[in-house]
Coordinates of N, CA, C and O and ligand atoms in Angstrom, one line a residue:
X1 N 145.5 91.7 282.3 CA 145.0 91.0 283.5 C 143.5 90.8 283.3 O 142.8 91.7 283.0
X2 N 143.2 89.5 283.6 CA 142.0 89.6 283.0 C 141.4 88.8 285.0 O 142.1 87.9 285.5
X3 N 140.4 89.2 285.6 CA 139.8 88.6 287.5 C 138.6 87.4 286.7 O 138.1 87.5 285.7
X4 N 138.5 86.3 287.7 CA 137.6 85.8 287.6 C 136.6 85.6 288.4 O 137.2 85.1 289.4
X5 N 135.1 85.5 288.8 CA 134.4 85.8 289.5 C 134.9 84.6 290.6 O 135.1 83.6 290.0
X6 N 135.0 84.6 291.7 CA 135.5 83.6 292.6 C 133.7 83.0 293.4 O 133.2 83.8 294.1
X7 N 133.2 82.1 293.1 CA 132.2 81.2 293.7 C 132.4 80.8 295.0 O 133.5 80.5 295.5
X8 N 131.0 80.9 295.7 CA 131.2 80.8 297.0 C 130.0 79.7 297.6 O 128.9 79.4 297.2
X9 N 130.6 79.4 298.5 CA 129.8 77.8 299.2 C 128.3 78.1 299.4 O 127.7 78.9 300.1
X10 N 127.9 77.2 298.7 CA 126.4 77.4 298.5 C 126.0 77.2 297.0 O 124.8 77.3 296.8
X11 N 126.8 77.1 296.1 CA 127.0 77.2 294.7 C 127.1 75.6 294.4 O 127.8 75.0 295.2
X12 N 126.7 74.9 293.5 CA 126.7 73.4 293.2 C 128.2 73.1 292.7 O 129.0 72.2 293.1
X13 N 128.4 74.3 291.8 CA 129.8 73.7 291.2 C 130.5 73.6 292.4 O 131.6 73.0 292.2
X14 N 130.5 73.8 293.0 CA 132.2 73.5 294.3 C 131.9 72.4 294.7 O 132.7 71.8 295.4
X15 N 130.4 71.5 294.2 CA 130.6 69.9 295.1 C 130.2 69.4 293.7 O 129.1 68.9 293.7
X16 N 130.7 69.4 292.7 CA 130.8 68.8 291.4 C 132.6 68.0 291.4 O 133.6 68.5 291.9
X17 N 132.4 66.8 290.8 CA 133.2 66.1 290.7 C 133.9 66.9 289.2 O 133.2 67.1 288.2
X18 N 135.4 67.2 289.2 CA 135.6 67.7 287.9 C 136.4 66.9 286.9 O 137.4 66.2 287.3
X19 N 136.0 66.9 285.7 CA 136.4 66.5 284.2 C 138.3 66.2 284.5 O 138.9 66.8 285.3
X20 N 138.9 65.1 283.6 CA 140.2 65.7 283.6 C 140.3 66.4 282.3 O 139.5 66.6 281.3
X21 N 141.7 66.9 282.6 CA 141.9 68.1 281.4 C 142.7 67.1 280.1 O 143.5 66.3 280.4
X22 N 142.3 67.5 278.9 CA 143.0 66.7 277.9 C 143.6 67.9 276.6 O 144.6 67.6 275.9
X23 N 143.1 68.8 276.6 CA 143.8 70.0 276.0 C 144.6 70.9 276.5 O 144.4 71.7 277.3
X24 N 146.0 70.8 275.7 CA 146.8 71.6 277.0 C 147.0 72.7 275.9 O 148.0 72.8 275.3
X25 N 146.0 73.6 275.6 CA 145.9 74.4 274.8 C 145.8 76.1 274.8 O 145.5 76.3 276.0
X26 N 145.8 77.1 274.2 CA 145.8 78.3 274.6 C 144.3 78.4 275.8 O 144.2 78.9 276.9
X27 N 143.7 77.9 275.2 CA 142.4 78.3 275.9 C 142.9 78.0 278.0 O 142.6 78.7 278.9
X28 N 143.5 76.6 278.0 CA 143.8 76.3 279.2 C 144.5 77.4 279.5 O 143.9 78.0 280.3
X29 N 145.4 77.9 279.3 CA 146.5 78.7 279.2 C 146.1 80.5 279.6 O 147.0 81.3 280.0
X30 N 145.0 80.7 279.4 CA 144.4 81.7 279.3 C 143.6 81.0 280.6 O 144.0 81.7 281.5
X31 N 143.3 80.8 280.8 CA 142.2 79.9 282.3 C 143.7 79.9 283.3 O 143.3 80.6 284.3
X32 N 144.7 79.6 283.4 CA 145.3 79.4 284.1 C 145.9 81.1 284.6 O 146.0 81.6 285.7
X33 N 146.2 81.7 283.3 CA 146.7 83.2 283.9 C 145.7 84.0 284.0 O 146.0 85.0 284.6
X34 N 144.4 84.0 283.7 CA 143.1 84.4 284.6 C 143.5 83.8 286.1 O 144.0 84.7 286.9
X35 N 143.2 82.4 286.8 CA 142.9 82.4 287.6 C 144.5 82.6 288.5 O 144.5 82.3 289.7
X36 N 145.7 83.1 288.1 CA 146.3 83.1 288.7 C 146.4 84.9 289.1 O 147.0 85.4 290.1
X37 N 145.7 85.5 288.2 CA 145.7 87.1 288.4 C 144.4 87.0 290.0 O 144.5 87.6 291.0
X38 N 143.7 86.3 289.8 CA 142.4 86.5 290.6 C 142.9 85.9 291.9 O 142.3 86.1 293.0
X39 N 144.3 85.0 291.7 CA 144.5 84.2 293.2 C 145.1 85.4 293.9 O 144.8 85.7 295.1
X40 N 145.9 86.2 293.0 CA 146.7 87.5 293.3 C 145.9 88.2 294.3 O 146.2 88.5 295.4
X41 N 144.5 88.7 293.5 CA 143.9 89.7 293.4 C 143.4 89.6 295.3 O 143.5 90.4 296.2
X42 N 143.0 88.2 295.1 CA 142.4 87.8 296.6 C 143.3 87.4 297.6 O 143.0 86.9 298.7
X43 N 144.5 87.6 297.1 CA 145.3 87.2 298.3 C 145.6 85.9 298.7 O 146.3 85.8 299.8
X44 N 145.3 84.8 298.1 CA 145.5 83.6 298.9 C 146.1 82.5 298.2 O 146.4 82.6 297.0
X45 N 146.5 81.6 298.8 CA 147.3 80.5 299.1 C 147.3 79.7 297.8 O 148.4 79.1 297.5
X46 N 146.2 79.6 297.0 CA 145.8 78.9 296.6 C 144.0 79.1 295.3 O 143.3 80.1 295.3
X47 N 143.9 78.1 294.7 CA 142.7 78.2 294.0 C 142.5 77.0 292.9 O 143.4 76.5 292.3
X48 N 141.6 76.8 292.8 CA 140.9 75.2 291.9 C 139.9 76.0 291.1 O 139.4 77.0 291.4
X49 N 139.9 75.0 289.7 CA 139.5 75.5 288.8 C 137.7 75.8 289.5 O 137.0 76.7 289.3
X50 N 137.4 74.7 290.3 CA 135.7 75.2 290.3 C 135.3 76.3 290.8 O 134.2 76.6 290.5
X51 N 136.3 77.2 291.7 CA 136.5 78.1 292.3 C 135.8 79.2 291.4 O 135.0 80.0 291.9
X52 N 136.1 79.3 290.1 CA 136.2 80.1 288.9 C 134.9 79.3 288.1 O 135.2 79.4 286.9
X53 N 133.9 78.8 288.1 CA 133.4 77.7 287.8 C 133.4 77.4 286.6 O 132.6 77.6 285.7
X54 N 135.0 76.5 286.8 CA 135.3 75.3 285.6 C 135.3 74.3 286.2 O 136.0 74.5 287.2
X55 N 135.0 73.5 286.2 CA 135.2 72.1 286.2 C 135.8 71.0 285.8 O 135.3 69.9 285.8
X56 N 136.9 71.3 285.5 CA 138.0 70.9 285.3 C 139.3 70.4 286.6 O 139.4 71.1 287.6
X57 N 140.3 69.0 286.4 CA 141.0 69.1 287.3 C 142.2 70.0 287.1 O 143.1 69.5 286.3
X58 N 142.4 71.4 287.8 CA 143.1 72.4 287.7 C 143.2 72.9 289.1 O 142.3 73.2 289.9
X59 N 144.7 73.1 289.3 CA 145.0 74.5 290.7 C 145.9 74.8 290.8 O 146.9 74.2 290.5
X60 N 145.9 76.1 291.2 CA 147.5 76.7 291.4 C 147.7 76.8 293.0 O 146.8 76.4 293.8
X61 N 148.6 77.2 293.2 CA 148.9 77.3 294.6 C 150.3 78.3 294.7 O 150.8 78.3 293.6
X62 N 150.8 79.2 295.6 CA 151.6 80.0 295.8 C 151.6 80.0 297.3 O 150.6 80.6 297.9
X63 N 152.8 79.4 298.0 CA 153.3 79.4 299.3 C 154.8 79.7 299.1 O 155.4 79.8 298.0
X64 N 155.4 80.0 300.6 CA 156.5 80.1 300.4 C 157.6 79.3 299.9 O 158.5 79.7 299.3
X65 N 157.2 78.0 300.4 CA 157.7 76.3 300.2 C 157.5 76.0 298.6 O 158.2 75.0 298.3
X66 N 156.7 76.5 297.5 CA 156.1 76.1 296.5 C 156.7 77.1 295.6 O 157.1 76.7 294.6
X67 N 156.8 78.3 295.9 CA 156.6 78.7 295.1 C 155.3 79.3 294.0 O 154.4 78.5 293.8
X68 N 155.3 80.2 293.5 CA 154.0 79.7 292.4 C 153.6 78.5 291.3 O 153.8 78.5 290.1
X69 N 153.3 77.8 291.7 CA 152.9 76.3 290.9 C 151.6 76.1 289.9 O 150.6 76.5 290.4
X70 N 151.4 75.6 288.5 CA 150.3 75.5 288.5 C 150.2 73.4 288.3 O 151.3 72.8 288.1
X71 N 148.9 72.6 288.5 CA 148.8 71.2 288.9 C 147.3 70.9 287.9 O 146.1 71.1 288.2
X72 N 147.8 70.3 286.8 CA 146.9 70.2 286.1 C 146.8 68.4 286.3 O 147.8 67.7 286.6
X73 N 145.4 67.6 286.0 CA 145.5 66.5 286.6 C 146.3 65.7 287.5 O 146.9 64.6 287.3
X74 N 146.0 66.5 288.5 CA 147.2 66.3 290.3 C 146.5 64.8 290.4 O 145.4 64.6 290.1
X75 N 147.3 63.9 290.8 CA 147.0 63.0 291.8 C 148.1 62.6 292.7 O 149.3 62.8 292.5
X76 N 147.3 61.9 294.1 CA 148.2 62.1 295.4 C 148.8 60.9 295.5 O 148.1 60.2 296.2
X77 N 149.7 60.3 295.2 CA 150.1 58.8 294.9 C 151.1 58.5 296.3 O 151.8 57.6 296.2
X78 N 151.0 59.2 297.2 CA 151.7 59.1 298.6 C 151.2 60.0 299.6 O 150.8 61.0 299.1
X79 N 151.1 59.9 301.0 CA 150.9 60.5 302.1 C 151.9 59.9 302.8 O 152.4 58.8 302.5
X80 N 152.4 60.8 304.0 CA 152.9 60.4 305.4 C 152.7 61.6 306.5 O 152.8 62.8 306.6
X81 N 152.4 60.4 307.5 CA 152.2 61.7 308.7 C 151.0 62.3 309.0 O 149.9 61.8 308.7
X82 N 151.2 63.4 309.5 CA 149.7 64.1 309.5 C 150.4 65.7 310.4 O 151.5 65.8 311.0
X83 N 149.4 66.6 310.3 CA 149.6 67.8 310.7 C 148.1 68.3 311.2 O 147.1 67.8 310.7
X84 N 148.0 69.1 312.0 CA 146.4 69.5 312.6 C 147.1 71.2 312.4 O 147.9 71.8 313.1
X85 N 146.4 71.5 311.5 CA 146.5 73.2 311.0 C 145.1 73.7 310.6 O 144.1 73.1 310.2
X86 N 145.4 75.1 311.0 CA 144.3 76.1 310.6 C 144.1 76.2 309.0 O 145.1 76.2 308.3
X87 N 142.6 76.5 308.6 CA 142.5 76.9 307.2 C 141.3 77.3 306.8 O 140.2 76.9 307.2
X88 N 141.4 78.1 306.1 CA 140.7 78.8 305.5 C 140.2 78.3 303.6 O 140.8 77.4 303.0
X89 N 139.2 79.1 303.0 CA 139.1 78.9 301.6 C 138.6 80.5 301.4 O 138.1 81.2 302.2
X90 N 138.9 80.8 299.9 CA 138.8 81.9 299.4 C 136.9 81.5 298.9 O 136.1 82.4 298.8
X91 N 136.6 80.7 298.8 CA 135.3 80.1 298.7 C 134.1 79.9 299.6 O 133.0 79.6 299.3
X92 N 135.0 80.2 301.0 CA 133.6 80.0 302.4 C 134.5 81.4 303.1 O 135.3 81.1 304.0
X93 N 134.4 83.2 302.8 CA 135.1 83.6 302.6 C 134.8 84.3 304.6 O 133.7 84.6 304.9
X94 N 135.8 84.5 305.4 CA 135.8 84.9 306.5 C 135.8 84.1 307.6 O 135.4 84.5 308.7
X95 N 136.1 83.1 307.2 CA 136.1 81.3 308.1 C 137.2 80.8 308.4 O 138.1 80.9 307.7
X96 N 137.1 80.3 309.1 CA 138.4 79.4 309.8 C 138.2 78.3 310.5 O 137.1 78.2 311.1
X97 N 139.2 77.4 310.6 CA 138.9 75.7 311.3 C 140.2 74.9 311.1 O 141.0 75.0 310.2
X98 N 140.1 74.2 312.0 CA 141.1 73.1 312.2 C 140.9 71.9 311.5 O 139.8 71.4 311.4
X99 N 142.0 71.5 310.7 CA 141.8 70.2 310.3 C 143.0 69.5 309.9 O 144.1 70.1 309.5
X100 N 142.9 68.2 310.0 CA 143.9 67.2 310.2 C 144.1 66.8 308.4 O 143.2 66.3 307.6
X101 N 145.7 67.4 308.0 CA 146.1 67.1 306.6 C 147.3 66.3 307.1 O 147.9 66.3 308.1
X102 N 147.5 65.5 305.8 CA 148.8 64.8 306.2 C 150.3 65.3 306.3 O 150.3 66.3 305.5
X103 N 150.9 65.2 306.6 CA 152.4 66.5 306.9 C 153.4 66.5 305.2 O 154.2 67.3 304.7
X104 N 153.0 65.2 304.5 CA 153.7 65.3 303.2 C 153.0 64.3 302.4 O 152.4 63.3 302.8
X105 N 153.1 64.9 300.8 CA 152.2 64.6 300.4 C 153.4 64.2 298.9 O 154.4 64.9 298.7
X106 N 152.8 62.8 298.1 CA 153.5 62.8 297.0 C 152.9 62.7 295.5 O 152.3 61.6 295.1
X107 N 153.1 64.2 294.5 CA 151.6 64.3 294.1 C 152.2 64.2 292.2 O 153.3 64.6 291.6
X108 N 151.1 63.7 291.8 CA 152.0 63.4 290.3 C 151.1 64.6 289.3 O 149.9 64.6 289.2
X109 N 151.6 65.3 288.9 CA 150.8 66.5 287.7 C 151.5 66.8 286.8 O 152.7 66.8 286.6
X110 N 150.4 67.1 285.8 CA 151.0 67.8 284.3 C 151.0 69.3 284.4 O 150.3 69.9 285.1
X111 N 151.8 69.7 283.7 CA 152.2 71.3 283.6 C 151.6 71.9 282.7 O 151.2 71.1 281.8
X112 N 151.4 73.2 282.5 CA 149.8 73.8 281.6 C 150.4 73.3 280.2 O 149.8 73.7 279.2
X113 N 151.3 72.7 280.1 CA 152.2 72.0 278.0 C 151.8 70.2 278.3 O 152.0 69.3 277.5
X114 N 151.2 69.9 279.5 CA 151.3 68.5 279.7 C 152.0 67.8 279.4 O 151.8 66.8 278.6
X115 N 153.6 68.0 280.3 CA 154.6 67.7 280.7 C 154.1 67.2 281.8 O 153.4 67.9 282.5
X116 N 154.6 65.5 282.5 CA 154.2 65.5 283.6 C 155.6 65.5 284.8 O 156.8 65.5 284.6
X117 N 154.8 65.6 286.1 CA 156.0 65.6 286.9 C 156.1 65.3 288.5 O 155.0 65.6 288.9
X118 N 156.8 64.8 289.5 CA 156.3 64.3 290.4 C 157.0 65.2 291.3 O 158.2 65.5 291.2
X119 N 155.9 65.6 292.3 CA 157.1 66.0 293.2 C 156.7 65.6 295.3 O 155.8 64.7 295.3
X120 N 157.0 65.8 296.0 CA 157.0 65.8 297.2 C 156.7 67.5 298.0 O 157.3 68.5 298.1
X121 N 155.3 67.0 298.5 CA 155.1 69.0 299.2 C 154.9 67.8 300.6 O 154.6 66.6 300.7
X122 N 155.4 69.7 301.9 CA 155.6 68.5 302.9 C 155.1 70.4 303.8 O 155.3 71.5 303.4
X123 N 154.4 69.8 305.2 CA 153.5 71.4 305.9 C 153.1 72.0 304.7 O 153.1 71.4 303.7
X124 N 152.8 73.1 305.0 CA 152.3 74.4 303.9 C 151.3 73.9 302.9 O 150.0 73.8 302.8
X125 N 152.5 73.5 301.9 CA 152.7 73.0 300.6 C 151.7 72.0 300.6 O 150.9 72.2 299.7
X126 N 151.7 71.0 301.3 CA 151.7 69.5 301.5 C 150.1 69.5 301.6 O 149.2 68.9 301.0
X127 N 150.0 70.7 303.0 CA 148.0 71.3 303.1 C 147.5 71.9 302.1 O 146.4 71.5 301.9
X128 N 147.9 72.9 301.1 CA 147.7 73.5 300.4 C 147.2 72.9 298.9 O 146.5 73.4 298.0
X129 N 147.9 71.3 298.9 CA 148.0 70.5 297.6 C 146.4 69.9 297.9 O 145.4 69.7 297.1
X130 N 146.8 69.7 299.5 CA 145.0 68.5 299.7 C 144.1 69.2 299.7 O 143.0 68.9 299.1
X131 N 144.2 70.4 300.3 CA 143.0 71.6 300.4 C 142.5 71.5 298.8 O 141.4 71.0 298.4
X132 N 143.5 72.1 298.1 CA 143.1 72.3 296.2 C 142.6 71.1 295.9 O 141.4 71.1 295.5
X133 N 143.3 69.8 295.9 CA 142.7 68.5 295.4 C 141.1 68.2 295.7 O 140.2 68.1 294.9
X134 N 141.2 68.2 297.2 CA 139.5 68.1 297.3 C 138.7 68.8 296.6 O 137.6 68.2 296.3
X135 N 139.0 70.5 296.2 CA 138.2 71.1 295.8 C 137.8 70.3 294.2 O 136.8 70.5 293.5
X136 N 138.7 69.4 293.8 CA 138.3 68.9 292.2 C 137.9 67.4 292.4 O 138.0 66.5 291.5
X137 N 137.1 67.1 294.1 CA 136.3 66.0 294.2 C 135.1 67.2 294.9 O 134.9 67.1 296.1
X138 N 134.9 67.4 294.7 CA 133.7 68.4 295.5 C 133.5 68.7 296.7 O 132.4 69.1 297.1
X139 N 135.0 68.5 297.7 CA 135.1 68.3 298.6 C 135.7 69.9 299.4 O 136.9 70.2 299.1
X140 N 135.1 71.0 300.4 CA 135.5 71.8 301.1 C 135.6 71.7 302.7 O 134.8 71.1 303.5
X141 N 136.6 72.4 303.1 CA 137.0 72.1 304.0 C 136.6 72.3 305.2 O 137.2 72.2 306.3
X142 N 135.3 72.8 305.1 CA 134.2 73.0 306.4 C 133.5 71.6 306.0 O 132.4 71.5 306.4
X143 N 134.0 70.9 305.5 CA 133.1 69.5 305.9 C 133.6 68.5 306.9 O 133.1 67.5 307.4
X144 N 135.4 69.3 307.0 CA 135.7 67.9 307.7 C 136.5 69.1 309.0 O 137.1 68.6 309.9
X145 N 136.3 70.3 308.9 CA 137.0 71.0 309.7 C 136.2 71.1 311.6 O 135.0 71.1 311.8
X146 N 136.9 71.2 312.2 CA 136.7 71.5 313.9 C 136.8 73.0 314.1 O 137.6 73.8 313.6
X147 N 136.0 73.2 314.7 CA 136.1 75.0 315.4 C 135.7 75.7 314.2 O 136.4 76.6 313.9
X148 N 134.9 75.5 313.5 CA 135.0 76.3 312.5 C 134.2 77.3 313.4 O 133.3 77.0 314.2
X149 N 134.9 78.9 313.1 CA 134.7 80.0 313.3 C 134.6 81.0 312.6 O 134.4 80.7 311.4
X150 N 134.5 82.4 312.8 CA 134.5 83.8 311.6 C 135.6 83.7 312.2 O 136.0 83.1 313.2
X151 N 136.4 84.8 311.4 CA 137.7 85.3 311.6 C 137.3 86.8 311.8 O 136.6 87.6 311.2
X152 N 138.3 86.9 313.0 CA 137.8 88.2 313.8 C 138.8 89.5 312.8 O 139.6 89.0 312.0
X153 N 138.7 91.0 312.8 CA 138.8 91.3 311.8 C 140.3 92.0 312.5 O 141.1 92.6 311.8
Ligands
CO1 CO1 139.5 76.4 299.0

């Protein structure tokens, strides 16, 4: 098990636009089960490579709906709908806010062998995919969130 330092808002890399990935090689591979021990470690939903500061387009995610996934060069080639849900980041860490994601999302990725594959995430899943994506345009979610608050303990 190897943790990786998790970066927090205020840090450049998280509004860095990231690289795509073109080596689907041990080294990715080794980045991926790092950052999937550290998603563990912290408990959450989710995590993007800048998170860890790589710069790279990379995220995993682990919801109920998902399962553990990892989304190597994600792109969102469908929306429908919309959903107004609470969220958080492991990155702006004791915060909370409302914000408007779309209710399903249709997202095309390669798998850490760069296999690619398309699938359909819809609630959870669906927030969890846009939350991560933004993080690999430099985008967090206290930029576009309502109420942001601390989370009471
Ligand atoms: Co986040």
């Amino acid at each position: 098990m190897a943790f990786r330092k998790i970066v927090t808002v205020g840090d450049d890399v998280l509004r860095k636009k990231c690289f795509e990935v073109t080596a689907f090689d041990e080294k990715l591979h080794q980045l991926l089960d790092d950052m999937k021990d550290t998603l563990y470690k912290a408990q959450g939903a989710g995590l993007a490579a800048p998170q860890v500061g790589v710069l790279r387009r990379i995220f995993i995610i682990d919801t109920e709906e998902s399962g553990y996934i990892e989304m190597i060069n994600p792109e969102i080639v469908a929306t429908s709908g919309t959903q107004y849900v609470t969220e958080g980041c492991l990155s702006v860490p004791g915060k909370w806010g409302e914000v408007t994601r779309p209710k399903t999302v249709t997202v095309k990725f390669k798998d850490r062998y760069g296999v690619e594959h398309k699938i359909k995430a819809k609630d959870f899943f669906a927030q969890a995919v846009c939350h991560e994506n933004d993080h690999l345009n430099g985008v967090l979610y206290i930029d576009k969130a309502e109420n942001l608050r601390n989370s009471s303990k």
